[in-house]
Amino acid sequence: MKTTATSLFLSLTAAAALFAGGAQAADIAHDASYYGSGVAAKAADRTVVIKPTTRWVNVKNGETVTFASGDQNFTFHFDTYPQTQVVKLNTIAPDGVNVAPVRVYVADTREVTE
């Protein structure tokens, strides 16, 4: 009986450690390359103007967008993993480009087949 209790305790401890590790992995910060890449402005499908009141914008996965904020702008092509739904704009902005705390909601453009 003591061996069974010890085995159960070790199994539960191992499961708890794996769960805790998984929870921490979800909080890992990714750099811009995880979401796509910076590209030349001429490749943009559209331009989104970021105003001081802007809190979020919508884009589609596969879309190329120029973000303009004041006198600064940058162009980004979204190529995210299907489970990626939200990106912080300052995460994908190049160094030296200051943007407000804006969330970019990325729509999955994969076709659904039955």
PDB file of N, CA, C and O in Angstrom, residues 2 6-7 12 26 34 44 52 79:
ATOM      1  N   LYS A   2       1.985   1.201   0.756  1.00  0.00           N
ATOM      2  CA  LYS A   2       2.874   2.347   0.816  1.00  0.00           C
ATOM      3  C   LYS A   2       3.477   2.631  -0.556  1.00  0.00           C
ATOM      4  O   LYS A   2       3.626   3.773  -0.949  1.00  0.00           O
ATOM      5  N   THR A   6       3.115   6.090  -2.735  1.00  0.00           N
ATOM      6  CA  THR A   6       4.314   6.795  -3.202  1.00  0.00           C
ATOM      7  C   THR A   6       4.254   6.996  -4.712  1.00  0.00           C
ATOM      8  O   THR A   6       4.561   8.069  -5.220  1.00  0.00           O
ATOM      9  N   SER A   7       3.845   5.964  -5.441  1.00  0.00           N
ATOM     10  CA  SER A   7       3.733   6.066  -6.904  1.00  0.00           C
ATOM     11  C   SER A   7       2.707   7.121  -7.307  1.00  0.00           C
ATOM     12  O   SER A   7       2.934   7.903  -8.223  1.00  0.00           O
ATOM     13  N   LEU A  12       1.415  12.451  -9.455  1.00  0.00           N
ATOM     14  CA  LEU A  12       0.738  13.745  -9.311  1.00  0.00           C
ATOM     15  C   LEU A  12       1.737  14.894  -9.309  1.00  0.00           C
ATOM     16  O   LEU A  12       1.490  15.952  -9.887  1.00  0.00           O
ATOM     17  N   ALA A  26       2.992  29.313 -22.310  1.00  0.00           N
ATOM     18  CA  ALA A  26       1.980  30.149 -22.958  1.00  0.00           C
ATOM     19  C   ALA A  26       2.303  31.630 -22.825  1.00  0.00           C
ATOM     20  O   ALA A  26       1.827  32.441 -23.602  1.00  0.00           O
ATOM     21  N   TYR A  34       7.869  35.651 -35.510  1.00  0.00           N
ATOM     22  CA  TYR A  34       6.867  34.634 -35.180  1.00  0.00           C
ATOM     23  C   TYR A  34       5.530  34.954 -35.849  1.00  0.00           C
ATOM     24  O   TYR A  34       4.738  34.052 -36.107  1.00  0.00           O
ATOM     25  N   ALA A  44       2.263  46.748 -49.666  1.00  0.00           N
ATOM     26  CA  ALA A  44       1.080  46.834 -48.792  1.00  0.00           C
ATOM     27  C   ALA A  44      -0.231  46.669 -49.541  1.00  0.00           C
ATOM     28  O   ALA A  44      -0.414  47.208 -50.628  1.00  0.00           O
ATOM     29  N   PRO A  52      -4.179  58.362 -31.641  1.00  0.00           N
ATOM     30  CA  PRO A  52      -4.032  58.217 -30.186  1.00  0.00           C
ATOM     31  C   PRO A  52      -5.193  57.447 -29.545  1.00  0.00           C
ATOM     32  O   PRO A  52      -5.017  56.835 -28.498  1.00  0.00           O
ATOM     33  N   ASP A  79       2.044  36.456 -41.366  1.00  0.00           N
ATOM     34  CA  ASP A  79       2.156  35.045 -41.723  1.00  0.00           C
ATOM     35  C   ASP A  79       2.252  34.280 -40.406  1.00  0.00           C
ATOM     36  O   ASP A  79       3.310  33.820 -39.999  1.00  0.00           O
TER      37      ASP A  79
END
